[in-house]
PDB file of C-alpha atoms and ligand atoms in Angstrom:
ATOM      1  CA  MET A  60      -1.098  34.119  13.455  1.00 44.00           C
ATOM      2  CA  ILE A  61       2.568  34.573  12.572  1.00 48.00           C
ATOM      3  CA  ALA A  62       2.823  30.882  11.793  1.00 48.00           C
ATOM      4  CA  LEU A  63      -0.134  31.239   9.459  1.00 49.00           C
ATOM      5  CA  LEU A  64       1.446  34.163   7.669  1.00 48.00           C
ATOM      6  CA  VAL A  65       4.776  32.385   7.261  1.00 49.00           C
ATOM      7  CA  CYS A  66       2.976  29.334   6.018  1.00 49.00           C
ATOM      8  CA  GLY A  67       1.062  31.445   3.507  1.00 46.00           C
ATOM      9  CA  THR A  68       4.267  32.999   2.174  1.00 49.00           C
ATOM     10  CA  ALA A  69       5.949  29.629   1.783  1.00 45.00           C
ATOM     11  CA  GLN A  70       2.906  28.358  -0.108  1.00 49.00           C
ATOM     12  CA  ALA A  71       3.056  31.220  -2.576  1.00 52.00           C
ATOM     13  CA  ALA A  72       6.770  30.636  -3.171  1.00 80.00           C
ATOM     14  CA  LYS A  73       6.591  26.950  -4.018  1.00 98.00           C
ATOM     15  CA  SER A  74       7.841  26.050  -7.474  1.00 98.00           C
ATOM     16  CA  ILE A  75       8.462  22.897  -9.450  1.00 98.00           C
ATOM     17  CA  ALA A  76      10.131  21.965 -12.726  1.00 98.00           C
ATOM     18  CA  ILE A  77       8.751  19.116 -14.826  1.00 99.00           C
ATOM     19  CA  THR A  78      11.052  16.560 -16.456  1.00 99.00           C
ATOM     20  CA  ILE A  79       9.865  13.620 -18.562  1.00 99.00           C
ATOM     21  CA  ASP A  80      12.159  10.650 -19.163  1.00 98.00           C
ATOM     22  CA  ASP A  81      12.244   7.867 -21.737  1.00 98.00           C
ATOM     23  CA  VAL A  82      10.945   9.996 -24.615  1.00 98.00           C
ATOM     24  CA  PRO A  83       9.517   8.969 -27.054  1.00 98.00           C
ATOM     25  CA  ILE A  84       7.757   6.301 -24.982  1.00 97.00           C
ATOM     26  CA  SER A  85       8.099   3.939 -22.067  1.00 97.00           C
ATOM     27  CA  SER A  86       5.617   1.077 -22.250  1.00 96.00           C
ATOM     28  CA  LYS A  87       5.154  -2.333 -20.651  1.00 94.00           C
ATOM     29  CA  THR A  88       3.064  -3.472 -23.623  1.00 95.00           C
ATOM     30  CA  PRO A  89       3.788  -3.389 -27.372  1.00 94.00           C
ATOM     31  CA  TYR A  90       3.435   0.008 -28.980  1.00 93.00           C
ATOM     32  CA  SER A  91       3.492   1.612 -32.398  1.00 92.00           C
ATOM     33  CA  VAL A  92       4.952   4.935 -33.440  1.00 92.00           C
ATOM     34  CA  SER A  93       1.423   6.321 -33.527  1.00 93.00           C
ATOM     35  CA  ASP A  94       0.966   5.263 -29.862  1.00 95.00           C
ATOM     36  CA  ALA A  95       4.140   7.195 -29.062  1.00 97.00           C
ATOM     37  CA  ALA A  96       2.929  10.189 -31.076  1.00 97.00           C
ATOM     38  CA  SER A  97      -0.356  10.164 -29.171  1.00 97.00           C
ATOM     39  CA  VAL A  98       1.418   9.977 -25.795  1.00 98.00           C
ATOM     40  CA  ASN A  99       3.688  12.880 -26.669  1.00 98.00           C
ATOM     41  CA  SER A 100       0.997  15.114 -28.109  1.00 98.00           C
ATOM     42  CA  LYS A 101      -1.112  14.658 -24.957  1.00 98.00           C
ATOM     43  CA  LEU A 102       1.879  15.396 -22.714  1.00 98.00           C
ATOM     44  CA  LEU A 103       2.701  18.536 -24.686  1.00 98.00           C
ATOM     45  CA  ALA A 104      -0.916  19.738 -24.703  1.00 98.00           C
ATOM     46  CA  ALA A 105      -1.123  19.408 -20.895  1.00 98.00           C
ATOM     47  CA  LEU A 106       2.193  21.205 -20.405  1.00 98.00           C
ATOM     48  CA  GLN A 107       1.167  24.047 -22.690  1.00 98.00           C
ATOM     49  CA  LYS A 108      -2.231  24.359 -21.027  1.00 98.00           C
ATOM     50  CA  HIS A 109      -0.492  24.937 -17.682  1.00 98.00           C
ATOM     51  CA  HIS A 110       2.310  27.106 -19.117  1.00 98.00           C
ATOM     52  CA  ALA A 111       4.893  24.605 -17.932  1.00 98.00           C
ATOM     53  CA  THR A 112       8.209  24.414 -19.785  1.00 98.00           C
ATOM     54  CA  ALA A 113       9.432  20.852 -19.430  1.00 98.00           C
ATOM     55  CA  VAL A 114      12.533  18.967 -20.502  1.00 99.00           C
ATOM     56  CA  GLY A 115      12.002  15.674 -22.347  1.00 98.00           C
ATOM     57  CA  PHE A 116      14.893  13.249 -21.947  1.00 98.00           C
ATOM     58  CA  VAL A 117      15.388  11.200 -25.086  1.00 98.00           C
ATOM     59  CA  ASN A 118      16.486   7.611 -25.654  1.00 98.00           C
ATOM     60  CA  GLU A 119      17.329   7.808 -29.347  1.00 98.00           C
ATOM     61  CA  ASP A 120      17.511   4.012 -29.708  1.00 97.00           C
ATOM     62  CA  ARG A 121      13.703   4.036 -29.368  1.00 96.00           C
ATOM     63  CA  LEU A 122      13.502   6.022 -32.617  1.00 95.00           C
ATOM     64  CA  LEU A 123      15.063   3.284 -34.692  1.00 94.00           C
ATOM     65  CA  VAL A 124      11.928   1.625 -36.000  1.00 92.00           C
ATOM     66  CA  ARG A 125      12.308   0.674 -39.631  1.00 94.00           C
ATOM     67  CA  GLY A 126      10.148   2.793 -41.901  1.00 94.00           C
ATOM     68  CA  GLN A 127       9.141   5.016 -38.970  1.00 94.00           C
ATOM     69  CA  VAL A 128      12.303   6.976 -38.225  1.00 96.00           C
ATOM     70  CA  ASP A 129      10.971  10.190 -39.762  1.00 97.00           C
ATOM     71  CA  ALA A 130       7.807   9.941 -37.671  1.00 96.00           C
ATOM     72  CA  GLY A 131       9.965   9.557 -34.571  1.00 96.00           C
ATOM     73  CA  ILE A 132      12.031  12.618 -35.500  1.00 97.00           C
ATOM     74  CA  ASP A 133       8.834  14.624 -36.065  1.00 97.00           C
ATOM     75  CA  LEU A 134       7.670  13.575 -32.638  1.00 97.00           C
ATOM     76  CA  LEU A 135      10.816  14.991 -31.021  1.00 98.00           C
ATOM     77  CA  ASP A 136      10.500  18.133 -33.112  1.00 98.00           C
ATOM     78  CA  GLN A 137       7.018  18.652 -31.651  1.00 98.00           C
ATOM     79  CA  TRP A 138       8.647  19.193 -28.254  1.00 98.00           C
ATOM     80  CA  LEU A 139      10.765  22.024 -29.618  1.00 98.00           C
ATOM     81  CA  ILE A 140       7.887  23.546 -31.577  1.00 98.00           C
ATOM     82  CA  ALA A 141       5.834  23.501 -28.362  1.00 98.00           C
ATOM     83  CA  GLY A 142       8.537  25.532 -26.596  1.00 98.00           C
ATOM     84  CA  MET A 143       9.936  22.648 -24.539  1.00 98.00           C
ATOM     85  CA  GLU A 144      13.523  21.446 -24.286  1.00 98.00           C
ATOM     86  CA  LEU A 145      15.066  18.112 -25.120  1.00 98.00           C
ATOM     87  CA  GLY A 146      17.818  16.471 -23.101  1.00 98.00           C
ATOM     88  CA  ASN A 147      19.962  13.354 -23.464  1.00 98.00           C
ATOM     89  CA  HIS A 148      18.991  10.147 -21.599  1.00 98.00           C
ATOM     90  CA  ASN A 149      21.517   8.124 -23.625  1.00 98.00           C
ATOM     91  CA  PHE A 150      21.299   5.491 -26.336  1.00 98.00           C
ATOM     92  CA  GLY A 151      19.972   2.229 -24.947  1.00 98.00           C
ATOM     93  CA  HIS A 152      19.143   3.494 -21.448  1.00 98.00           C
ATOM     94  CA  VAL A 153      22.544   2.313 -20.230  1.00 98.00           C
ATOM     95  CA  GLY A 154      22.998   2.670 -16.464  1.00 97.00           C
ATOM     96  CA  LEU A 155      26.133   3.306 -14.476  1.00 97.00           C
ATOM     97  CA  TRP A 156      25.813   0.177 -12.391  1.00 97.00           C
ATOM     98  CA  LYS A 157      25.685  -2.739 -14.810  1.00 97.00           C
ATOM     99  CA  SER A 158      27.680  -1.019 -17.578  1.00 98.00           C
ATOM    100  CA  THR A 159      31.158   0.477 -17.595  1.00 98.00           C
ATOM    101  CA  LEU A 160      32.093   4.128 -17.582  1.00 98.00           C
ATOM    102  CA  GLN A 161      33.261   3.774 -21.199  1.00 98.00           C
ATOM    103  CA  GLU A 162      29.941   2.200 -22.240  1.00 98.00           C
ATOM    104  CA  ASN A 163      28.098   5.087 -20.603  1.00 98.00           C
ATOM    105  CA  GLN A 164      30.253   7.656 -22.348  1.00 98.00           C
ATOM    106  CA  ASP A 165      29.659   5.941 -25.696  1.00 98.00           C
ATOM    107  CA  ALA A 166      25.897   5.894 -25.005  1.00 98.00           C
ATOM    108  CA  VAL A 167      25.924   9.638 -24.351  1.00 98.00           C
ATOM    109  CA  VAL A 168      27.655  10.375 -27.659  1.00 98.00           C
ATOM    110  CA  LYS A 169      25.520   7.942 -29.635  1.00 98.00           C
ATOM    111  CA  GLY A 170      22.380   9.226 -27.920  1.00 98.00           C
ATOM    112  CA  GLU A 171      22.706  12.814 -29.087  1.00 98.00           C
ATOM    113  CA  THR A 172      22.964  12.377 -32.861  1.00 98.00           C
ATOM    114  CA  ILE A 173      19.422  13.298 -33.860  1.00 98.00           C
ATOM    115  CA  THR A 174      18.682  15.474 -30.855  1.00 98.00           C
ATOM    116  CA  ARG A 175      21.752  17.654 -31.378  1.00 98.00           C
ATOM    117  CA  TRP A 176      20.897  18.150 -35.039  1.00 98.00           C
ATOM    118  CA  LEU A 177      17.243  18.924 -34.267  1.00 98.00           C
ATOM    119  CA  THR A 178      17.945  21.336 -31.418  1.00 98.00           C
ATOM    120  CA  ALA A 179      20.579  23.160 -33.484  1.00 98.00           C
ATOM    121  CA  THR A 180      18.113  23.463 -36.359  1.00 97.00           C
ATOM    122  CA  ARG A 181      15.574  25.036 -34.003  1.00 98.00           C
ATOM    123  CA  GLY A 182      18.156  27.269 -32.323  1.00 97.00           C
ATOM    124  CA  LYS A 183      17.595  25.454 -29.003  1.00 97.00           C
ATOM    125  CA  PRO A 184      20.198  24.226 -26.536  1.00 98.00           C
ATOM    126  CA  LEU A 185      21.015  20.590 -25.801  1.00 98.00           C
ATOM    127  CA  ARG A 186      22.441  20.983 -22.328  1.00 98.00           C
ATOM    128  CA  TYR A 187      20.980  18.502 -19.860  1.00 99.00           C
ATOM    129  CA  TYR A 188      21.820  14.882 -19.190  1.00 98.00           C
ATOM    130  CA  ARG A 189      19.698  12.573 -17.072  1.00 98.00           C
ATOM    131  CA  HIS A 190      21.439   9.375 -15.959  1.00 98.00           C
ATOM    132  CA  PRO A 191      19.336   6.284 -16.741  1.00 98.00           C
ATOM    133  CA  PHE A 192      18.111   4.795 -13.447  1.00 97.00           C
ATOM    134  CA  THR A 193      19.600   8.071 -12.084  1.00 97.00           C
ATOM    135  CA  GLN A 194      22.732   6.038 -11.296  1.00 98.00           C
ATOM    136  CA  THR A 195      25.609   8.480 -10.957  1.00 98.00           C
ATOM    137  CA  GLY A 196      28.434   6.033 -10.316  1.00 97.00           C
ATOM    138  CA  ARG A 197      29.773   3.033  -8.420  1.00 97.00           C
ATOM    139  CA  ASN A 198      32.299   5.135  -6.509  1.00 97.00           C
ATOM    140  CA  ALA A 199      33.403   8.729  -6.097  1.00 97.00           C
ATOM    141  CA  GLU A 200      36.139   8.488  -8.752  1.00 98.00           C
ATOM    142  CA  GLU A 201      33.774   7.110 -11.392  1.00 98.00           C
ATOM    143  CA  LYS A 202      31.127   9.711 -10.575  1.00 98.00           C
ATOM    144  CA  GLN A 203      33.669  12.490 -10.939  1.00 98.00           C
ATOM    145  CA  ALA A 204      35.117  11.063 -14.163  1.00 98.00           C
ATOM    146  CA  PHE A 205      31.678  10.786 -15.761  1.00 98.00           C
ATOM    147  CA  GLU A 206      30.647  14.252 -14.637  1.00 98.00           C
ATOM    148  CA  ASP A 207      33.891  15.682 -16.068  1.00 98.00           C
ATOM    149  CA  PHE A 208      33.117  13.909 -19.344  1.00 98.00           C
ATOM    150  CA  LEU A 209      29.552  15.279 -19.392  1.00 98.00           C
ATOM    151  CA  SER A 210      30.738  18.765 -18.600  1.00 98.00           C
ATOM    152  CA  ALA A 211      33.336  18.653 -21.381  1.00 98.00           C
ATOM    153  CA  ARG A 212      30.523  17.787 -23.821  1.00 98.00           C
ATOM    154  CA  GLY A 213      28.491  20.737 -22.580  1.00 98.00           C
ATOM    155  CA  TYR A 214      26.078  18.838 -20.353  1.00 98.00           C
ATOM    156  CA  THR A 215      24.682  19.742 -16.963  1.00 98.00           C
ATOM    157  CA  VAL A 216      23.424  16.814 -14.867  1.00 98.00           C
ATOM    158  CA  ALA A 217      19.653  16.979 -14.420  1.00 98.00           C
ATOM    159  CA  PRO A 218      18.845  16.004 -10.831  1.00 98.00           C
ATOM    160  CA  PHE A 219      15.346  15.279  -9.583  1.00 98.00           C
ATOM    161  CA  THR A 220      13.733  15.620  -6.172  1.00 98.00           C
ATOM    162  CA  ILE A 221      10.261  14.117  -6.603  1.00 98.00           C
ATOM    163  CA  GLU A 222       9.220  10.796  -8.007  1.00 97.00           C
ATOM    164  CA  HIS A 223       6.129   8.893  -7.053  1.00 96.00           C
ATOM    165  CA  ASP A 224       6.326   5.363  -8.421  1.00 95.00           C
ATOM    166  CA  ASP A 225       4.888   6.394 -11.754  1.00 97.00           C
ATOM    167  CA  TYR A 226       6.418   3.287 -13.363  1.00 95.00           C
ATOM    168  CA  LEU A 227       4.277   1.047 -11.137  1.00 96.00           C
ATOM    169  CA  TYR A 228       1.010   2.843 -11.902  1.00 97.00           C
ATOM    170  CA  ALA A 229       1.994   3.105 -15.587  1.00 98.00           C
ATOM    171  CA  CYS A 230       2.596  -0.618 -15.842  1.00 97.00           C
ATOM    172  CA  VAL A 231      -0.875  -1.436 -14.515  1.00 97.00           C
ATOM    173  CA  TYR A 232      -2.342   1.246 -16.783  1.00 97.00           C
ATOM    174  CA  ASP A 233      -0.590  -0.200 -19.855  1.00 97.00           C
ATOM    175  CA  LYS A 234      -1.862  -3.710 -19.100  1.00 96.00           C
ATOM    176  CA  LEU A 235      -5.427  -2.562 -18.469  1.00 95.00           C
ATOM    177  CA  THR A 236      -5.358  -0.389 -21.593  1.00 94.00           C
ATOM    178  CA  LEU A 237      -4.292  -3.406 -23.630  1.00 93.00           C
ATOM    179  CA  ASN A 238      -7.378  -5.188 -22.265  1.00 90.00           C
ATOM    180  CA  GLN A 239      -9.557  -2.110 -22.898  1.00 90.00           C
ATOM    181  CA  ASP A 240     -10.565  -2.125 -19.245  1.00 88.00           C
ATOM    182  CA  GLU A 241     -11.699   1.504 -19.111  1.00 87.00           C
ATOM    183  CA  GLU A 242     -13.369   1.346 -15.737  1.00 87.00           C
ATOM    184  CA  ARG A 243     -10.277   0.133 -13.990  1.00 91.00           C
ATOM    185  CA  THR A 244      -7.922   2.476 -15.890  1.00 92.00           C
ATOM    186  CA  SER A 245      -9.760   5.501 -14.511  1.00 93.00           C
ATOM    187  CA  ALA A 246      -9.424   4.041 -10.998  1.00 95.00           C
ATOM    188  CA  VAL A 247      -5.662   3.817 -11.600  1.00 97.00           C
ATOM    189  CA  ILE A 248      -5.549   7.537 -12.387  1.00 97.00           C
ATOM    190  CA  GLU A 249      -7.437   8.361  -9.182  1.00 97.00           C
ATOM    191  CA  ASN A 250      -5.034   6.305  -7.072  1.00 97.00           C
ATOM    192  CA  TYR A 251      -2.083   7.759  -8.921  1.00 98.00           C
ATOM    193  CA  LEU A 252      -3.159  11.344  -8.246  1.00 98.00           C
ATOM    194  CA  ALA A 253      -3.731  10.582  -4.566  1.00 97.00           C
ATOM    195  CA  HIS A 254      -0.270   9.055  -4.346  1.00 97.00           C
ATOM    196  CA  LEU A 255       1.229  12.152  -6.003  1.00 98.00           C
ATOM    197  CA  GLU A 256      -0.131  14.368  -3.242  1.00 97.00           C
ATOM    198  CA  VAL A 257       1.060  12.090  -0.430  1.00 96.00           C
ATOM    199  CA  SER A 258       4.497  11.850  -2.047  1.00 97.00           C
ATOM    200  CA  VAL A 259       4.893  15.580  -2.640  1.00 98.00           C
ATOM    201  CA  ARG A 260       4.108  16.229   1.040  1.00 98.00           C
ATOM    202  CA  VAL A 261       6.932  13.903   2.053  1.00 98.00           C
ATOM    203  CA  TYR A 262       9.429  15.635  -0.250  1.00 98.00           C
ATOM    204  CA  GLU A 263       8.291  18.998   1.099  1.00 98.00           C
ATOM    205  CA  SER A 264       9.085  17.723   4.578  1.00 98.00           C
ATOM    206  CA  MET A 265      12.553  16.611   3.397  1.00 98.00           C
ATOM    207  CA  SER A 266      13.145  20.057   1.894  1.00 98.00           C
ATOM    208  CA  ASP A 267      12.156  21.693   5.184  1.00 98.00           C
ATOM    209  CA  GLN A 268      14.365  19.404   7.245  1.00 98.00           C
ATOM    210  CA  LEU A 269      17.392  19.944   4.990  1.00 98.00           C
ATOM    211  CA  PHE A 270      17.112  23.598   4.088  1.00 98.00           C
ATOM    212  CA  GLY A 271      14.479  25.095   6.396  1.00 97.00           C
ATOM    213  CA  ARG A 272      12.425  26.134   3.378  1.00 97.00           C
ATOM    214  CA  GLN A 273      10.758  24.874   0.219  1.00 98.00           C
ATOM    215  CA  ILE A 274      13.391  24.642  -2.491  1.00 98.00           C
ATOM    216  CA  PRO A 275      12.266  24.506  -6.130  1.00 98.00           C
ATOM    217  CA  GLN A 276      11.376  20.847  -6.658  1.00 98.00           C
ATOM    218  CA  ILE A 277      12.094  18.819  -9.800  1.00 98.00           C
ATOM    219  CA  LEU A 278       9.519  16.182 -10.729  1.00 98.00           C
ATOM    220  CA  LEU A 279      10.639  13.115 -12.677  1.00 98.00           C
ATOM    221  CA  ILE A 280       7.996  11.217 -14.619  1.00 98.00           C
ATOM    222  CA  HIS A 281       8.103   9.071 -17.753  1.00 98.00           C
ATOM    223  CA  ALA A 282       6.608   9.327 -21.236  1.00 98.00           C
ATOM    224  CA  THR A 283       3.875   6.772 -20.558  1.00 98.00           C
ATOM    225  CA  ARG A 284       0.240   6.360 -21.548  1.00 97.00           C
ATOM    226  CA  LEU A 285      -0.662   6.978 -17.919  1.00 98.00           C
ATOM    227  CA  ASN A 286       1.107  10.337 -17.721  1.00 98.00           C
ATOM    228  CA  ALA A 287      -0.286  11.309 -21.125  1.00 98.00           C
ATOM    229  CA  ASP A 288      -3.795  10.813 -19.747  1.00 97.00           C
ATOM    230  CA  ALA A 289      -3.110  12.104 -16.214  1.00 98.00           C
ATOM    231  CA  LEU A 290      -0.710  15.030 -16.665  1.00 98.00           C
ATOM    232  CA  ASP A 291      -3.378  17.711 -16.948  1.00 98.00           C
ATOM    233  CA  ALA A 292      -4.921  16.573 -13.637  1.00 98.00           C
ATOM    234  CA  MET A 293      -1.475  16.213 -12.038  1.00 98.00           C
ATOM    235  CA  LEU A 294      -0.509  19.758 -12.959  1.00 98.00           C
ATOM    236  CA  MET A 295      -3.859  20.994 -11.686  1.00 98.00           C
ATOM    237  CA  LYS A 296      -3.276  19.200  -8.387  1.00 98.00           C
ATOM    238  CA  LEU A 297       0.187  20.727  -8.061  1.00 98.00           C
ATOM    239  CA  GLU A 298      -1.284  24.172  -8.711  1.00 98.00           C
ATOM    240  CA  ASP A 299      -3.890  23.508  -6.024  1.00 98.00           C
ATOM    241  CA  MET A 300      -1.036  22.597  -3.663  1.00 98.00           C
ATOM    242  CA  GLY A 301       0.477  26.045  -4.230  1.00 98.00           C
ATOM    243  CA  TYR A 302       3.027  25.279  -6.933  1.00 98.00           C
ATOM    244  CA  ARG A 303       3.924  27.332  -9.946  1.00 98.00           C
ATOM    245  CA  PHE A 304       5.868  25.809 -12.784  1.00 98.00           C
ATOM    246  CA  VAL A 305       9.413  26.866 -13.533  1.00 98.00           C
ATOM    247  CA  SER A 306      11.939  25.634 -16.070  1.00 98.00           C
ATOM    248  CA  LEU A 307      14.681  23.231 -15.042  1.00 98.00           C
ATOM    249  CA  GLU A 308      17.128  26.060 -15.707  1.00 98.00           C
ATOM    250  CA  THR A 309      15.362  28.272 -13.163  1.00 98.00           C
ATOM    251  CA  ALA A 310      15.082  25.518 -10.543  1.00 98.00           C
ATOM    252  CA  LEU A 311      18.799  24.767 -10.798  1.00 98.00           C
ATOM    253  CA  LEU A 312      19.682  28.398 -10.023  1.00 98.00           C
ATOM    254  CA  ASP A 313      18.642  27.731  -6.423  1.00 98.00           C
ATOM    255  CA  ALA A 314      21.669  27.374  -4.129  1.00 98.00           C
ATOM    256  CA  ALA A 315      20.344  24.045  -2.806  1.00 98.00           C
ATOM    257  CA  TYR A 316      21.420  22.428  -6.071  1.00 98.00           C
ATOM    258  CA  GLN A 317      25.056  23.265  -5.275  1.00 98.00           C
ATOM    259  CA  THR A 318      24.879  20.825  -2.343  1.00 98.00           C
ATOM    260  CA  PRO A 319      27.338  17.951  -2.891  1.00 97.00           C
ATOM    261  CA  THR A 320      26.149  14.379  -3.438  1.00 97.00           C
ATOM    262  CA  LYS A 321      27.921  11.066  -3.184  1.00 96.00           C
ATOM    263  CA  GLU A 322      27.907   8.392  -5.870  1.00 95.00           C
ATOM    264  CA  SER A 323      24.477   6.782  -6.115  1.00 95.00           C
ATOM    265  CA  ARG A 324      25.722   3.198  -6.450  1.00 93.00           C
ATOM    266  CA  GLN A 325      22.853   0.943  -7.594  1.00 94.00           C
ATOM    267  CA  PHE A 326      19.818   2.841  -6.393  1.00 92.00           C
ATOM    268  CA  GLY A 327      18.999   6.350  -7.485  1.00 93.00           C
ATOM    269  CA  PRO A 328      16.824   8.105  -4.925  1.00 96.00           C
ATOM    270  CA  SER A 329      15.686  11.731  -4.842  1.00 98.00           C
ATOM    271  CA  TRP A 330      18.484  14.285  -4.653  1.00 98.00           C
ATOM    272  CA  LEU A 331      16.965  15.295  -1.306  1.00 98.00           C
ATOM    273  CA  ALA A 332      17.966  11.875   0.042  1.00 97.00           C
ATOM    274  CA  ARG A 333      21.382  12.131  -1.652  1.00 98.00           C
ATOM    275  CA  TRP A 334      22.046  15.515  -0.065  1.00 98.00           C
ATOM    276  CA  ALA A 335      21.009  14.184   3.349  1.00 97.00           C
ATOM    277  CA  ARG A 336      23.441  11.292   2.934  1.00 96.00           C
ATOM    278  CA  ALA A 337      26.324  13.544   1.893  1.00 97.00           C
ATOM    279  CA  MET A 338      25.836  16.232   4.580  1.00 96.00           C
ATOM    280  CA  PRO A 339      25.250  13.880   6.504  1.00 96.00           C
ATOM    281  CA  LYS A 340      21.922  14.647   8.118  1.00 97.00           C
ATOM    282  CA  LYS A 341      19.273  12.333   9.526  1.00 97.00           C
ATOM    283  CA  LEU A 342      15.751  12.889   8.243  1.00 97.00           C
ATOM    284  CA  THR A 343      12.461  11.540   9.520  1.00 96.00           C
ATOM    285  CA  VAL A 344      11.479  10.507   5.971  1.00 95.00           C
ATOM    286  CA  TYR A 345      13.512   9.523   2.908  1.00 92.00           C
ATOM    287  CA  GLY A 346      11.131   9.438  -0.018  1.00 90.00           C
ATOM    288  CA  GLN A 347       7.640   8.635  -1.006  1.00 85.00           C
ATOM    289  CA  PRO A 348       5.765   5.995   0.959  1.00 89.00           C
ATOM    290  CA  ASP A 349       5.157   2.716  -0.838  1.00 93.00           C
ATOM    291  CA  PRO A 350       1.829   2.820  -2.672  1.00 94.00           C
ATOM    292  CA  LYS A 351      -0.799   0.878  -0.757  1.00 93.00           C
ATOM    293  CA  ASP A 352      -3.944   0.917  -2.844  1.00 95.00           C
ATOM    294  CA  ALA A 353      -5.857  -1.262  -5.273  1.00 95.00           C
ATOM    295  CA  THR A 354      -3.413  -0.374  -8.093  1.00 95.00           C
ATOM    296  CA  ALA A 355      -0.420  -1.479  -6.029  1.00 95.00           C
ATOM    297  CA  ASP A 356      -2.201  -4.778  -5.362  1.00 95.00           C
ATOM    298  CA  MET A 357      -2.899  -5.153  -9.081  1.00 94.00           C
ATOM    299  CA  ALA A 358       0.740  -4.425  -9.900  1.00 95.00           C
ATOM    300  CA  LEU A 359       1.763  -7.470  -7.863  1.00 93.00           C
ATOM    301  CA  LYS A 360      -0.228  -9.652 -10.253  1.00 93.00           C
ATOM    302  CA  LEU A 361       0.108  -7.803 -13.574  1.00 93.00           C
ATOM    303  CA  CYS A 362       3.624  -6.427 -13.334  1.00 93.00           C
ATOM    304  CA  ALA A 363       5.519  -9.004 -11.301  1.00 86.00           C
ATOM    305  CA  ASN A 364       8.304  -9.235 -13.871  1.00 70.00           C
TER     306      ASN A 364
HETATM  307 ZN1   ZN B 582      14.826   6.371 -17.956  1.00 81.96          ZN
END
């Protein structure tokens, strides 16, 4: 009985912040600015419907389409008008594994030109940075140097705790959409939603093992056609699992986010795995299980490179 009560309390307390990378669009097939506009307006409508305040992380290089720059700027402005925040994901999606520290610093500065102007115009902050590939550095010194640089420019690093292979499902979805294969695209969404639930359960277990409680989670997804079409159902599923939506700012107030991390090196797993590595603490699970469904099989054929 006590266990039930405790469980019930933990359920009620679960919270999650939503972050969306590669704004305005991440696509494995050719796209137009109107495709990007459609993706973003669907994402924003779903967020607003569920009263979720998300941060969209921008790659400004994706706005530089000749004759379409204004449309791209309007698209970003829609985020601010909808009550969301914009963050910096750097110019060119430059990672901190294949590129130098200096190249990353340059990409941060270059990547904030339009976003800083837009956010200032709307009286909104520009305060979060998400590392492309969530690579935080090759070694401790580089990680520290980059974080000092970000901090001096007024940025807080945006960590994440939950990801669920959305790039894999999105790739299949993009390819099927290109072929107008509607029957199979809806099957992708079903598999994707099932994989979300399985993944979230694993991250909940990691949170329990590390902190003995459910910390506010931070979901990382991308501005894809798939998420545009699935976000409403995803948010509904998360609500059904006992989550309420909080801003990134609120999630980061939790003491768990003060836990140190080591440099990511090449691979950028969930911060839950990074904390476990730095503590160090052995966990029974380290991230979402590999997708094993018809979409994963299709990805092997459609998205091999
Ligand atoms: Zn990205």
